[in-house]
Amino acid sequence: MQEPLVPDRPLGISEMLTATYRYMRANPSATLGVGALLSVVTAVVNGIVVQGMIFGGDQGSALTRMLTGETLTAADAQAVAREVASVAPLLGLSSIIELLVQFAAMGVMTLGIVHALRGEIVPPGILWRGACVRAGAWPRGPS
């Protein structure tokens, strides 16, 4: 057990910022690692959705022609509207996944900060399990 990152007294702004950097240095895998991992997951999901939207249909589709800079007719504009409407659910799903990933990151990082305030440095795996238990996604085990 180390000394707590934040003393138990009124704090100034510089002490709060110093504690933030001390925590990131003390447990980089739980802060930077978790954030980077979840960012990669979100980027891959969004990349798949966007690539499916652009290249998923016919290569001669109006949407693909519009995105490559070709001039469109009025009929092509209507076709683009239909194609965008057909992929709108995918964009909504992508946004929901991104929101859930952000909530997961906040849960894990908040739990890590709570432990750090008590002077404990906890590995990311235990933080993940603790966040899942609190969210109800993992059984608590015997009490």
mmCIF file of C-alpha atoms in Angstrom:
data_model
loop_
_atom_site.group_PDB
_atom_site.id
_atom_site.type_symbol
_atom_site.label_atom_id
_atom_site.label_comp_id
_atom_site.label_asym_id
_atom_site.label_seq_id
_atom_site.Cartn_x
_atom_site.Cartn_y
_atom_site.Cartn_z
ATOM 1 C CA MET A 1 0.000 0.000 0.000
ATOM 2 C CA GLN A 2 1.401 3.335 -1.077
ATOM 3 C CA GLU A 3 0.594 6.760 0.195
ATOM 4 C CA PRO A 4 -2.693 8.069 -1.236
ATOM 5 C CA LEU A 5 -2.418 10.167 -4.371
ATOM 6 C CA VAL A 6 -4.497 12.953 -2.855
ATOM 7 C CA PRO A 7 -4.132 14.125 0.739
ATOM 8 C CA ASP A 8 -7.253 14.225 2.913
ATOM 9 C CA ARG A 9 -7.592 18.006 3.102
ATOM 10 C CA PRO A 10 -8.809 20.861 0.885
ATOM 11 C CA LEU A 11 -6.846 20.886 -2.361
ATOM 12 C CA GLY A 12 -5.698 23.468 -4.842
ATOM 13 C CA ILE A 13 -5.827 23.083 -8.618
ATOM 14 C CA SER A 14 -2.126 22.268 -8.876
ATOM 15 C CA GLU A 15 -2.452 19.443 -6.342
ATOM 16 C CA MET A 16 -5.359 17.933 -8.287
ATOM 17 C CA LEU A 17 -3.446 18.076 -11.565
ATOM 18 C CA THR A 18 -0.348 16.636 -9.921
ATOM 19 C CA ALA A 19 -2.417 13.741 -8.553
ATOM 20 C CA THR A 20 -3.776 13.047 -12.041
ATOM 21 C CA TYR A 21 -0.308 12.747 -13.528
ATOM 22 C CA ARG A 22 0.939 10.710 -10.570
ATOM 23 C CA TYR A 23 -1.899 8.237 -11.128
ATOM 24 C CA MET A 24 -1.169 7.944 -14.860
ATOM 25 C CA ARG A 25 2.510 7.298 -14.101
ATOM 26 C CA ALA A 26 1.716 4.828 -11.316
ATOM 27 C CA ASN A 27 -0.745 2.748 -13.359
ATOM 28 C CA PRO A 28 -0.386 3.457 -17.089
ATOM 29 C CA SER A 29 -1.949 0.166 -18.181
ATOM 30 C CA ALA A 30 -5.210 0.995 -16.403
ATOM 31 C CA THR A 31 -5.412 4.513 -17.815
ATOM 32 C CA LEU A 32 -3.667 4.785 -21.150
ATOM 33 C CA GLY A 33 -3.863 1.063 -21.997
ATOM 34 C CA VAL A 34 -7.599 0.730 -21.393
ATOM 35 C CA GLY A 35 -8.313 3.942 -23.279
ATOM 36 C CA ALA A 36 -6.154 2.884 -26.225
ATOM 37 C CA LEU A 37 -7.665 -0.611 -26.365
ATOM 38 C CA LEU A 38 -11.222 0.678 -26.332
ATOM 39 C CA SER A 39 -10.399 3.355 -28.913
ATOM 40 C CA VAL A 40 -9.043 0.688 -31.262
ATOM 41 C CA VAL A 41 -12.198 -1.423 -30.819
ATOM 42 C CA THR A 42 -14.417 1.564 -31.578
ATOM 43 C CA ALA A 43 -12.328 2.583 -34.590
ATOM 44 C CA VAL A 44 -12.480 -0.935 -36.058
ATOM 45 C CA VAL A 45 -16.270 -1.117 -35.650
ATOM 46 C CA ASN A 46 -16.735 2.327 -37.179
ATOM 47 C CA GLY A 47 -14.334 1.464 -40.006
ATOM 48 C CA ILE A 48 -16.302 -1.673 -40.838
ATOM 49 C CA VAL A 49 -19.560 0.268 -40.858
ATOM 50 C CA VAL A 50 -18.212 3.057 -43.057
ATOM 51 C CA GLN A 51 -16.503 0.650 -45.429
ATOM 52 C CA GLY A 52 -19.712 -1.361 -45.683
ATOM 53 C CA MET A 53 -21.617 1.830 -46.376
ATOM 54 C CA ILE A 54 -19.273 2.973 -49.131
ATOM 55 C CA PHE A 55 -18.189 -0.285 -50.740
ATOM 56 C CA GLY A 56 -20.774 -2.767 -49.507
ATOM 57 C CA GLY A 57 -23.155 -2.341 -52.390
ATOM 58 C CA ASP A 58 -22.675 -2.280 -56.088
ATOM 59 C CA GLN A 59 -19.456 -0.560 -57.164
ATOM 60 C CA GLY A 60 -21.524 1.444 -59.633
ATOM 61 C CA SER A 61 -23.953 2.603 -56.945
ATOM 62 C CA ALA A 62 -24.929 6.248 -56.786
ATOM 63 C CA LEU A 63 -23.429 6.642 -53.298
ATOM 64 C CA THR A 64 -20.056 5.305 -54.446
ATOM 65 C CA ARG A 65 -20.114 7.580 -57.496
ATOM 66 C CA MET A 66 -21.005 10.574 -55.324
ATOM 67 C CA LEU A 67 -18.164 9.834 -52.883
ATOM 68 C CA THR A 68 -15.671 9.539 -55.735
ATOM 69 C CA GLY A 69 -16.652 13.001 -57.007
ATOM 70 C CA GLU A 70 -18.748 12.143 -60.053
ATOM 71 C CA THR A 71 -21.576 14.437 -61.092
ATOM 72 C CA LEU A 72 -24.995 13.048 -60.204
ATOM 73 C CA THR A 73 -28.364 13.405 -61.884
ATOM 74 C CA ALA A 74 -31.646 13.936 -60.022
ATOM 75 C CA ALA A 75 -32.378 10.199 -60.207
ATOM 76 C CA ASP A 76 -28.918 9.507 -58.772
ATOM 77 C CA ALA A 77 -29.634 11.887 -55.897
ATOM 78 C CA GLN A 78 -32.772 9.922 -55.047
ATOM 79 C CA ALA A 79 -30.781 6.697 -55.230
ATOM 80 C CA VAL A 80 -28.200 8.172 -52.832
ATOM 81 C CA ALA A 81 -30.982 9.063 -50.395
ATOM 82 C CA ARG A 82 -32.315 5.479 -50.548
ATOM 83 C CA GLU A 83 -28.833 4.014 -50.025
ATOM 84 C CA VAL A 84 -28.112 6.301 -47.062
ATOM 85 C CA ALA A 85 -31.478 5.384 -45.546
ATOM 86 C CA SER A 86 -30.610 1.709 -45.911
ATOM 87 C CA VAL A 87 -27.350 2.102 -43.958
ATOM 88 C CA ALA A 88 -28.758 4.444 -41.295
ATOM 89 C CA PRO A 89 -29.455 1.528 -38.901
ATOM 90 C CA LEU A 90 -25.778 0.529 -39.165
ATOM 91 C CA LEU A 91 -24.713 4.046 -38.271
ATOM 92 C CA GLY A 92 -27.089 4.007 -35.294
ATOM 93 C CA LEU A 93 -25.704 0.664 -34.151
ATOM 94 C CA SER A 94 -22.176 1.994 -34.498
ATOM 95 C CA SER A 95 -23.070 5.009 -32.338
ATOM 96 C CA ILE A 96 -24.627 2.792 -29.662
ATOM 97 C CA ILE A 97 -21.530 0.567 -29.586
ATOM 98 C CA GLU A 98 -19.304 3.637 -29.268
ATOM 99 C CA LEU A 99 -21.414 4.940 -26.379
ATOM 100 C CA LEU A 100 -21.242 1.584 -24.548
ATOM 101 C CA VAL A 101 -17.477 1.437 -25.032
ATOM 102 C CA GLN A 102 -17.129 4.931 -23.560
ATOM 103 C CA PHE A 103 -19.229 3.915 -20.549
ATOM 104 C CA ALA A 104 -17.022 0.859 -20.048
ATOM 105 C CA ALA A 105 -13.880 3.001 -20.166
ATOM 106 C CA MET A 106 -15.317 5.452 -17.644
ATOM 107 C CA GLY A 107 -16.277 2.612 -15.304
ATOM 108 C CA VAL A 108 -12.844 1.009 -15.390
ATOM 109 C CA MET A 109 -10.939 4.273 -15.021
ATOM 110 C CA THR A 110 -13.184 5.569 -12.248
ATOM 111 C CA LEU A 111 -12.709 2.366 -10.284
ATOM 112 C CA GLY A 112 -8.941 2.662 -10.747
ATOM 113 C CA ILE A 113 -8.969 6.223 -9.460
ATOM 114 C CA VAL A 114 -11.020 5.209 -6.413
ATOM 115 C CA HIS A 115 -8.425 2.556 -5.550
ATOM 116 C CA ALA A 116 -5.577 5.010 -6.185
ATOM 117 C CA LEU A 117 -7.133 7.533 -3.821
ATOM 118 C CA ARG A 118 -6.764 4.902 -1.109
ATOM 119 C CA GLY A 119 -3.155 4.268 -2.121
ATOM 120 C CA GLU A 120 -3.763 0.970 -3.972
ATOM 121 C CA ILE A 121 -2.547 0.272 -7.498
ATOM 122 C CA VAL A 122 -4.774 -2.396 -9.031
ATOM 123 C CA PRO A 123 -4.084 -4.201 -12.340
ATOM 124 C CA PRO A 124 -6.501 -3.584 -15.242
ATOM 125 C CA GLY A 125 -7.948 -7.117 -15.159
ATOM 126 C CA ILE A 126 -9.213 -6.663 -11.631
ATOM 127 C CA LEU A 127 -10.550 -3.219 -12.526
ATOM 128 C CA TRP A 128 -12.449 -4.711 -15.493
ATOM 129 C CA ARG A 129 -13.982 -7.402 -13.286
ATOM 130 C CA GLY A 130 -14.916 -4.847 -10.626
ATOM 131 C CA ALA A 131 -16.557 -2.586 -13.201
ATOM 132 C CA CYS A 132 -18.482 -5.534 -14.671
ATOM 133 C CA VAL A 133 -19.682 -6.607 -11.204
ATOM 134 C CA ARG A 134 -20.894 -3.089 -10.488
ATOM 135 C CA ALA A 135 -22.681 -2.960 -13.864
ATOM 136 C CA GLY A 136 -24.350 -6.329 -13.194
ATOM 137 C CA ALA A 137 -22.597 -8.031 -16.098
ATOM 138 C CA TRP A 138 -20.537 -10.391 -13.897
ATOM 139 C CA PRO A 139 -21.612 -12.546 -10.964
ATOM 140 C CA ARG A 140 -20.482 -11.311 -7.556
ATOM 141 C CA GLY A 141 -19.416 -14.704 -6.268
ATOM 142 C CA PRO A 142 -19.980 -16.090 -2.795
ATOM 143 C CA SER A 143 -20.704 -13.510 -0.110
#
